mmCIF file of C-alpha atoms in Angstrom:
data_model
loop_
_atom_site.group_PDB
_atom_site.id
_atom_site.type_symbol
_atom_site.label_atom_id
_atom_site.label_comp_id
_atom_site.label_asym_id
_atom_site.label_seq_id
_atom_site.Cartn_x
_atom_site.Cartn_y
_atom_site.Cartn_z
ATOM 1 C CA UNK A 11 -10.092 -2.779 -28.965
ATOM 2 C CA UNK A 12 -6.826 -1.456 -30.356
ATOM 3 C CA UNK A 13 -3.279 -2.575 -29.747
ATOM 4 C CA UNK A 14 0.264 -1.675 -30.729
ATOM 5 C CA UNK A 15 3.684 -3.216 -30.364
ATOM 6 C CA UNK A 16 6.889 -2.091 -28.693
ATOM 7 C CA UNK A 17 10.339 -3.644 -28.459
ATOM 8 C CA UNK A 18 12.873 -3.222 -25.660
ATOM 9 C CA UNK A 19 16.527 -4.272 -25.818
ATOM 10 C CA UNK A 20 17.935 -5.383 -22.478
ATOM 11 C CA UNK A 21 21.261 -3.830 -21.430
ATOM 12 C CA UNK A 22 23.904 -4.857 -18.925
ATOM 13 C CA UNK A 23 22.398 -2.393 -16.420
ATOM 14 C CA UNK A 24 19.163 -4.423 -16.494
ATOM 15 C CA UNK A 25 20.745 -7.791 -15.759
ATOM 16 C CA UNK A 26 19.690 -9.251 -12.437
ATOM 17 C CA UNK A 27 16.455 -7.263 -12.316
ATOM 18 C CA UNK A 28 12.956 -8.656 -12.597
ATOM 19 C CA UNK A 29 11.426 -8.123 -16.011
ATOM 20 C CA UNK A 30 8.285 -6.422 -14.674
ATOM 21 C CA UNK A 31 10.450 -3.831 -12.911
ATOM 22 C CA UNK A 32 12.445 -3.179 -16.087
ATOM 23 C CA UNK A 33 9.374 -2.744 -18.285
ATOM 24 C CA UNK A 34 7.564 -0.534 -15.784
ATOM 25 C CA UNK A 35 10.455 1.906 -15.950
ATOM 26 C CA UNK A 36 11.384 1.690 -19.634
ATOM 27 C CA UNK A 37 7.829 1.848 -20.997
ATOM 28 C CA UNK A 38 6.642 4.516 -18.541
ATOM 29 C CA UNK A 39 3.583 2.428 -17.672
ATOM 30 C CA UNK A 40 2.070 1.582 -14.318
ATOM 31 C CA UNK A 41 3.094 -1.640 -12.632
ATOM 32 C CA UNK A 42 -0.511 -2.869 -12.582
ATOM 33 C CA UNK A 43 -0.796 -2.357 -16.359
ATOM 34 C CA UNK A 44 2.453 -4.259 -16.999
ATOM 35 C CA UNK A 45 1.189 -7.099 -14.803
ATOM 36 C CA UNK A 46 -2.027 -7.119 -16.835
ATOM 37 C CA UNK A 47 0.008 -7.572 -20.045
ATOM 38 C CA UNK A 48 1.897 -10.476 -18.466
ATOM 39 C CA UNK A 49 -1.381 -12.091 -17.454
ATOM 40 C CA UNK A 50 -2.641 -11.732 -21.038
ATOM 41 C CA UNK A 51 0.601 -13.358 -22.314
ATOM 42 C CA UNK A 52 1.474 -10.322 -24.402
ATOM 43 C CA UNK A 53 5.146 -10.087 -23.423
ATOM 44 C CA UNK A 54 7.563 -12.388 -25.240
ATOM 45 C CA UNK A 55 11.239 -12.969 -26.024
ATOM 46 C CA UNK A 56 12.105 -15.017 -29.125
ATOM 47 C CA UNK A 57 8.428 -16.063 -29.349
ATOM 48 C CA UNK A 58 8.559 -17.430 -25.787
ATOM 49 C CA UNK A 59 5.906 -16.069 -23.426
ATOM 50 C CA UNK A 60 7.565 -14.519 -20.390
ATOM 51 C CA UNK A 61 6.547 -14.257 -16.758
ATOM 52 C CA UNK A 62 6.916 -11.094 -14.690
ATOM 53 C CA UNK A 63 9.531 -12.752 -12.479
ATOM 54 C CA UNK A 64 11.771 -13.795 -15.387
ATOM 55 C CA UNK A 65 15.345 -12.566 -15.330
ATOM 56 C CA UNK A 66 16.812 -11.371 -18.610
ATOM 57 C CA UNK A 67 20.310 -10.853 -20.022
ATOM 58 C CA UNK A 68 22.158 -8.262 -22.045
ATOM 59 C CA UNK A 69 20.989 -8.193 -25.662
ATOM 60 C CA UNK A 70 17.603 -9.883 -25.145
ATOM 61 C CA UNK A 71 14.885 -8.381 -27.329
ATOM 62 C CA UNK A 72 11.597 -8.128 -25.432
ATOM 63 C CA UNK A 73 8.441 -7.714 -27.489
ATOM 64 C CA UNK A 74 5.398 -6.129 -25.888
ATOM 65 C CA UNK A 75 1.899 -5.908 -27.329
ATOM 66 C CA UNK A 76 -0.102 -3.117 -25.725
ATOM 67 C CA UNK A 77 -3.770 -3.824 -25.132
ATOM 68 C CA UNK A 78 -6.569 -1.639 -23.878
ATOM 69 C CA UNK A 79 -7.535 -2.263 -20.299
ATOM 70 C CA UNK A 80 -10.912 -3.796 -19.565
ATOM 71 C CA UNK A 81 -13.402 -1.578 -17.790
ATOM 72 C CA UNK A 82 -12.982 -1.752 -14.029
ATOM 73 C CA UNK A 83 -16.193 -1.799 -12.008
ATOM 74 C CA UNK A 84 -16.894 -1.889 -8.312
ATOM 75 C CA UNK A 85 -18.857 -4.981 -7.358
ATOM 76 C CA UNK A 86 -20.435 -5.912 -4.044
ATOM 77 C CA UNK A 87 -18.532 -8.657 -2.263
ATOM 78 C CA UNK A 88 -19.832 -10.755 0.585
ATOM 79 C CA UNK A 89 -16.713 -10.443 2.716
ATOM 80 C CA UNK A 90 -17.131 -10.182 6.506
ATOM 81 C CA UNK A 91 -15.932 -6.885 7.931
ATOM 82 C CA UNK A 92 -14.083 -6.639 11.239
ATOM 83 C CA UNK A 93 -16.020 -3.608 12.522
ATOM 84 C CA UNK A 94 -14.367 -1.614 15.297
ATOM 85 C CA UNK A 95 -16.832 1.305 15.422
ATOM 86 C CA UNK A 96 -20.030 2.269 13.630
ATOM 87 C CA UNK A 97 -22.674 4.988 13.835
ATOM 88 C CA UNK A 98 -25.032 6.608 11.321
ATOM 89 C CA UNK A 99 -22.215 8.689 9.820
ATOM 90 C CA UNK A 100 -19.207 6.404 9.515
ATOM 91 C CA UNK A 101 -17.826 2.928 9.934
ATOM 92 C CA UNK A 102 -14.326 2.005 11.106
ATOM 93 C CA UNK A 103 -12.906 -1.437 10.332
ATOM 94 C CA UNK A 104 -9.781 -3.508 10.819
ATOM 95 C CA UNK A 105 -8.588 -4.268 7.272
ATOM 96 C CA UNK A 106 -6.675 -7.533 6.931
ATOM 97 C CA UNK A 107 -3.397 -7.712 5.045
ATOM 98 C CA UNK A 108 -3.975 -8.801 1.447
ATOM 99 C CA UNK A 109 -7.171 -6.784 0.951
ATOM 100 C CA UNK A 110 -6.956 -3.811 -1.409
ATOM 101 C CA UNK A 111 -8.835 -0.642 -0.504
ATOM 102 C CA UNK A 112 -10.586 -0.268 -3.856
ATOM 103 C CA UNK A 113 -10.527 -2.130 -7.213
ATOM 104 C CA UNK A 114 -7.891 -1.497 -9.861
ATOM 105 C CA UNK A 115 -6.435 -3.445 -12.761
ATOM 106 C CA UNK A 116 -4.812 -6.521 -11.252
ATOM 107 C CA UNK A 117 -6.814 -6.198 -8.030
ATOM 108 C CA UNK A 118 -10.472 -6.432 -8.966
ATOM 109 C CA UNK A 119 -11.605 -8.674 -6.119
ATOM 110 C CA UNK A 120 -11.276 -8.825 -2.325
ATOM 111 C CA UNK A 121 -11.642 -5.073 -1.922
ATOM 112 C CA UNK A 122 -12.625 -3.077 1.130
ATOM 113 C CA UNK A 123 -14.890 -0.913 -1.052
ATOM 114 C CA UNK A 124 -16.706 -3.998 -2.383
ATOM 115 C CA UNK A 125 -17.172 -5.446 1.106
ATOM 116 C CA UNK A 126 -18.392 -2.079 2.377
ATOM 117 C CA UNK A 127 -20.897 -1.771 -0.466
ATOM 118 C CA UNK A 128 -22.276 -5.246 0.273
ATOM 119 C CA UNK A 129 -22.632 -4.470 3.977
ATOM 120 C CA UNK A 130 -24.171 -0.987 3.651
ATOM 121 C CA UNK A 131 -26.071 -1.541 0.349
ATOM 122 C CA UNK A 132 -25.341 2.041 -0.763
ATOM 123 C CA UNK A 133 -22.365 4.367 -0.411
ATOM 124 C CA UNK A 134 -21.854 8.102 -1.031
ATOM 125 C CA UNK A 135 -20.259 8.804 -4.396
ATOM 126 C CA UNK A 136 -16.834 10.397 -4.660
ATOM 127 C CA UNK A 137 -15.014 11.878 -7.643
ATOM 128 C CA UNK A 138 -13.853 8.346 -8.458
ATOM 129 C CA UNK A 139 -16.700 5.830 -9.010
ATOM 130 C CA UNK A 140 -14.414 3.039 -7.797
ATOM 131 C CA UNK A 141 -14.016 4.681 -4.391
ATOM 132 C CA UNK A 142 -17.491 5.425 -3.016
ATOM 133 C CA UNK A 143 -17.376 6.036 0.720
ATOM 134 C CA UNK A 144 -13.591 5.717 0.804
ATOM 135 C CA UNK A 145 -12.074 8.329 3.098
ATOM 136 C CA UNK A 146 -8.421 7.227 2.868
ATOM 137 C CA UNK A 147 -6.516 4.141 1.772
ATOM 138 C CA UNK A 148 -4.086 1.572 3.081
ATOM 139 C CA UNK A 149 -1.657 -0.392 0.906
ATOM 140 C CA UNK A 150 -2.768 -3.927 0.104
ATOM 141 C CA UNK A 151 -0.308 -5.593 2.493
ATOM 142 C CA UNK A 152 -0.819 -3.050 5.289
ATOM 143 C CA UNK A 153 -3.357 -4.176 7.886
ATOM 144 C CA UNK A 154 -5.295 -2.105 10.372
ATOM 145 C CA UNK A 155 -7.702 0.764 10.978
ATOM 146 C CA UNK A 156 -9.542 2.150 7.963
ATOM 147 C CA UNK A 157 -12.579 4.464 7.792
ATOM 148 C CA UNK A 158 -15.581 4.369 5.478
ATOM 149 C CA UNK A 159 -18.186 7.132 5.182
ATOM 150 C CA UNK A 160 -21.921 6.427 5.100
ATOM 151 C CA UNK A 161 -23.107 9.820 3.858
ATOM 152 C CA UNK A 162 -21.860 12.436 1.417
ATOM 153 C CA UNK A 163 -21.507 14.955 4.245
ATOM 154 C CA UNK A 164 -19.425 12.496 6.269
ATOM 155 C CA UNK A 165 -17.217 11.691 3.275
ATOM 156 C CA UNK A 166 -16.528 15.366 2.619
ATOM 157 C CA UNK A 167 -15.901 16.180 6.285
ATOM 158 C CA UNK A 168 -13.587 13.244 6.917
ATOM 159 C CA UNK A 169 -11.545 13.751 3.741
ATOM 160 C CA UNK A 170 -11.112 17.395 4.737
ATOM 161 C CA UNK A 171 -9.915 16.348 8.194
ATOM 162 C CA UNK A 172 -7.291 14.049 6.696
ATOM 163 C CA UNK A 173 -6.159 16.766 4.284
ATOM 164 C CA UNK A 174 -5.854 19.270 7.151
ATOM 165 C CA UNK A 175 -3.943 16.725 9.278
ATOM 166 C CA UNK A 176 -6.589 16.630 11.995
ATOM 167 C CA UNK A 177 -6.472 12.842 12.223
ATOM 168 C CA UNK A 178 -3.696 11.340 14.356
ATOM 169 C CA UNK A 179 -2.336 8.098 12.908
ATOM 170 C CA UNK A 180 -0.242 5.528 14.742
ATOM 171 C CA UNK A 181 1.335 2.523 13.032
ATOM 172 C CA UNK A 182 3.132 -0.519 14.407
ATOM 173 C CA UNK A 183 5.959 -2.061 12.406
ATOM 174 C CA UNK A 184 8.846 -4.485 12.643
ATOM 175 C CA UNK A 185 12.046 -3.171 11.096
ATOM 176 C CA UNK A 186 15.385 -4.641 10.146
ATOM 177 C CA UNK A 187 18.177 -3.199 12.254
ATOM 178 C CA UNK A 188 17.978 -1.058 15.353
ATOM 179 C CA UNK A 189 16.015 2.098 14.698
ATOM 180 C CA UNK A 190 16.270 4.838 17.321
ATOM 181 C CA UNK A 191 13.726 7.344 18.597
ATOM 182 C CA UNK A 192 13.775 10.151 16.068
ATOM 183 C CA UNK A 193 11.802 12.438 13.782
ATOM 184 C CA UNK A 194 12.547 11.995 10.083
ATOM 185 C CA UNK A 195 11.880 15.150 8.092
ATOM 186 C CA UNK A 196 12.602 14.177 4.493
ATOM 187 C CA UNK A 197 10.680 15.345 1.414
ATOM 188 C CA UNK A 198 9.217 12.482 -0.605
ATOM 189 C CA UNK A 199 8.736 12.287 -4.360
ATOM 190 C CA UNK A 200 8.786 9.788 -7.209
ATOM 191 C CA UNK A 201 12.049 7.830 -7.368
ATOM 192 C CA UNK A 202 14.169 9.230 -10.223
ATOM 193 C CA UNK A 203 15.009 5.770 -11.602
ATOM 194 C CA UNK A 204 12.233 3.476 -10.352
ATOM 195 C CA UNK A 205 8.800 4.675 -11.421
ATOM 196 C CA UNK A 206 6.903 2.451 -9.004
ATOM 197 C CA UNK A 207 8.861 3.581 -5.956
ATOM 198 C CA UNK A 208 9.089 6.755 -3.898
ATOM 199 C CA UNK A 209 12.220 8.252 -2.372
ATOM 200 C CA UNK A 210 13.506 11.060 -0.173
ATOM 201 C CA UNK A 211 14.510 13.716 -2.726
ATOM 202 C CA UNK A 212 15.034 17.469 -2.582
ATOM 203 C CA UNK A 213 12.191 18.154 -5.018
ATOM 204 C CA UNK A 214 9.702 16.010 -3.092
ATOM 205 C CA UNK A 215 6.793 17.117 -0.926
ATOM 206 C CA UNK A 216 7.161 17.789 2.793
ATOM 207 C CA UNK A 217 7.038 14.587 4.840
ATOM 208 C CA UNK A 218 7.504 14.120 8.586
ATOM 209 C CA UNK A 219 7.433 10.867 10.565
ATOM 210 C CA UNK A 220 8.151 10.209 14.241
ATOM 211 C CA UNK A 221 9.694 6.829 15.069
ATOM 212 C CA UNK A 222 9.543 5.410 18.597
ATOM 213 C CA UNK A 223 11.456 2.251 19.480
ATOM 214 C CA UNK A 224 9.665 -0.184 21.792
ATOM 215 C CA UNK A 225 11.735 -3.380 21.583
ATOM 216 C CA UNK A 226 14.894 -4.514 19.821
ATOM 217 C CA UNK A 227 16.508 -7.941 19.620
ATOM 218 C CA UNK A 228 18.603 -10.027 17.233
ATOM 219 C CA UNK A 229 18.726 -7.441 14.494
ATOM 220 C CA UNK A 230 15.053 -6.435 14.622
ATOM 221 C CA UNK A 231 13.158 -3.475 16.050
ATOM 222 C CA UNK A 232 9.504 -3.267 17.031
ATOM 223 C CA UNK A 233 8.541 0.342 16.504
ATOM 224 C CA UNK A 234 5.715 2.843 16.581
ATOM 225 C CA UNK A 235 5.498 5.265 13.662
ATOM 226 C CA UNK A 236 3.487 8.470 13.690
ATOM 227 C CA UNK A 237 3.221 10.140 10.270
ATOM 228 C CA UNK A 238 2.348 13.849 10.398
ATOM 229 C CA UNK A 239 1.866 13.983 6.632
ATOM 230 C CA UNK A 240 0.267 11.526 4.234
ATOM 231 C CA UNK A 241 2.718 10.896 1.419
ATOM 232 C CA UNK A 242 2.653 7.686 -0.604
ATOM 233 C CA UNK A 243 4.666 4.941 1.155
ATOM 234 C CA UNK A 244 5.811 7.551 3.688
ATOM 235 C CA UNK A 245 6.641 5.282 6.642
ATOM 236 C CA UNK A 246 8.271 2.705 4.380
ATOM 237 C CA UNK A 247 10.432 5.302 2.631
ATOM 238 C CA UNK A 248 11.472 7.055 5.836
ATOM 239 C CA UNK A 249 12.312 3.748 7.536
ATOM 240 C CA UNK A 250 14.541 2.835 4.603
ATOM 241 C CA UNK A 251 16.137 6.297 4.625
ATOM 242 C CA UNK A 252 17.488 5.701 8.143
ATOM 243 C CA UNK A 253 18.765 2.248 7.253
ATOM 244 C CA UNK A 254 15.976 0.233 8.875
ATOM 245 C CA UNK A 255 13.502 -0.945 6.190
ATOM 246 C CA UNK A 256 10.315 -2.680 7.293
ATOM 247 C CA UNK A 257 10.468 -6.466 7.403
ATOM 248 C CA UNK A 258 8.865 -8.037 4.340
ATOM 249 C CA UNK A 259 8.849 -4.847 2.265
ATOM 250 C CA UNK A 260 9.197 -6.033 -1.358
ATOM 251 C CA UNK A 261 9.895 -2.541 -2.670
ATOM 252 C CA UNK A 262 12.162 -0.891 -0.110
ATOM 253 C CA UNK A 263 13.678 -3.793 1.797
ATOM 254 C CA UNK A 264 16.277 -6.437 0.935
ATOM 255 C CA UNK A 265 15.142 -9.600 -0.793
ATOM 256 C CA UNK A 266 14.197 -11.903 2.083
ATOM 257 C CA UNK A 267 11.852 -14.815 2.633
ATOM 258 C CA UNK A 268 11.626 -14.280 6.390
ATOM 259 C CA UNK A 269 8.193 -12.653 6.168
ATOM 260 C CA UNK A 270 5.259 -13.366 3.918
ATOM 261 C CA UNK A 271 4.136 -9.748 3.785
ATOM 262 C CA UNK A 272 4.957 -6.198 4.755
ATOM 263 C CA UNK A 273 4.926 -5.977 8.563
ATOM 264 C CA UNK A 274 3.185 -2.618 8.805
ATOM 265 C CA UNK A 275 -0.052 -2.246 10.775
ATOM 266 C CA UNK A 276 -2.286 0.837 11.073
ATOM 267 C CA UNK A 277 -2.772 0.464 14.807
ATOM 268 C CA UNK A 278 -4.711 3.547 15.865
ATOM 269 C CA UNK A 279 -6.698 6.530 14.561
ATOM 270 C CA UNK A 280 -7.652 9.477 16.765
ATOM 271 C CA UNK A 281 -9.868 12.405 15.770
ATOM 272 C CA UNK A 282 -12.795 14.558 16.786
ATOM 273 C CA UNK A 283 -16.023 13.222 15.317
ATOM 274 C CA UNK A 284 -17.143 15.829 12.733
ATOM 275 C CA UNK A 285 -20.818 15.601 13.738
ATOM 276 C CA UNK A 286 -20.939 14.595 17.415
ATOM 277 C CA UNK A 287 -17.726 16.432 18.429
ATOM 278 C CA UNK A 288 -16.764 13.444 20.565
ATOM 279 C CA UNK A 289 -13.167 12.250 20.792
ATOM 280 C CA UNK A 290 -12.780 9.058 18.794
ATOM 281 C CA UNK A 291 -9.835 6.751 19.454
ATOM 282 C CA UNK A 292 -9.938 3.400 17.666
ATOM 283 C CA UNK A 293 -7.290 0.697 17.961
ATOM 284 C CA UNK A 294 -6.919 -2.434 15.830
ATOM 285 C CA UNK A 295 -5.220 -5.356 17.594
ATOM 286 C CA UNK A 296 -1.920 -6.499 16.178
ATOM 287 C CA UNK A 297 -2.399 -9.316 13.619
ATOM 288 C CA UNK A 298 -1.253 -12.823 14.451
ATOM 289 C CA UNK A 299 1.447 -12.999 11.780
ATOM 290 C CA UNK A 300 3.286 -10.055 13.337
ATOM 291 C CA UNK A 301 2.821 -11.488 16.838
ATOM 292 C CA UNK A 302 4.151 -14.861 15.698
ATOM 293 C CA UNK A 303 7.173 -13.220 14.118
ATOM 294 C CA UNK A 304 7.982 -11.455 17.404
ATOM 295 C CA UNK A 305 7.679 -14.706 19.322
ATOM 296 C CA UNK A 306 9.832 -16.577 16.812
ATOM 297 C CA UNK A 307 12.592 -13.986 17.121
ATOM 298 C CA UNK A 308 11.947 -13.361 20.825
ATOM 299 C CA UNK A 309 11.052 -9.731 20.341
ATOM 300 C CA UNK A 310 8.579 -9.640 23.231
#
């Protein structure tokens, strides 16, 4: 295992920012890798081991020791699945918030892929050995409908359907502010200054989202979002772009303790079954934490 060192001098522009955000940008490394270095206690200032949440000041010298990542493997996990639909070709589940779709550095356990492998015993292989049977993904804190494929033919067919936009997706979300019925057509690409974030930029890829307002009260909106494209963080970025970020969004929303997680829920998927040609429409009930938030703020 090899390692090397790097030093970063904090400037006035960095003051007030979390150290993990600063290092992710300045070192051009992934956020998960930076978090791994923090966990291994390889980031220091004046010989003091730092935490990822530490704030720093102008002139601080941050020392970083790079370390090779351990090998990531997919392991079976005995985690009950909330199954909404299942046949010999595919399985559709309601993923809880907090579960990652597949393992990665920093998120090796509590994965949908691991739970799926335990339940089905075997899964069709994809180009990525960590994602067998995975048709699409949801962010860790996003709950709701997710599909797994049981056969190689099903995996190929379903991934093609998503790529060709033949799967209709409907999300439920609670936003800050009063969002209006509208279609947001804004190209999305990597944020020019924040490597871990996306943004609406001219050089980005085409992205289209329909927003439908259902309820609004006391500075909050309960909305339905229908993405026509599948860009990274699309709904979150588009909601922010119109001034109504999703409640609890740690990346695109204001710093707030009013929600424990991102209030975004993949509510419904609709498509034509690739083998039976039947119309499939699967809905995942809204999770209790979002319901409780509505009740607390009288959004019903």
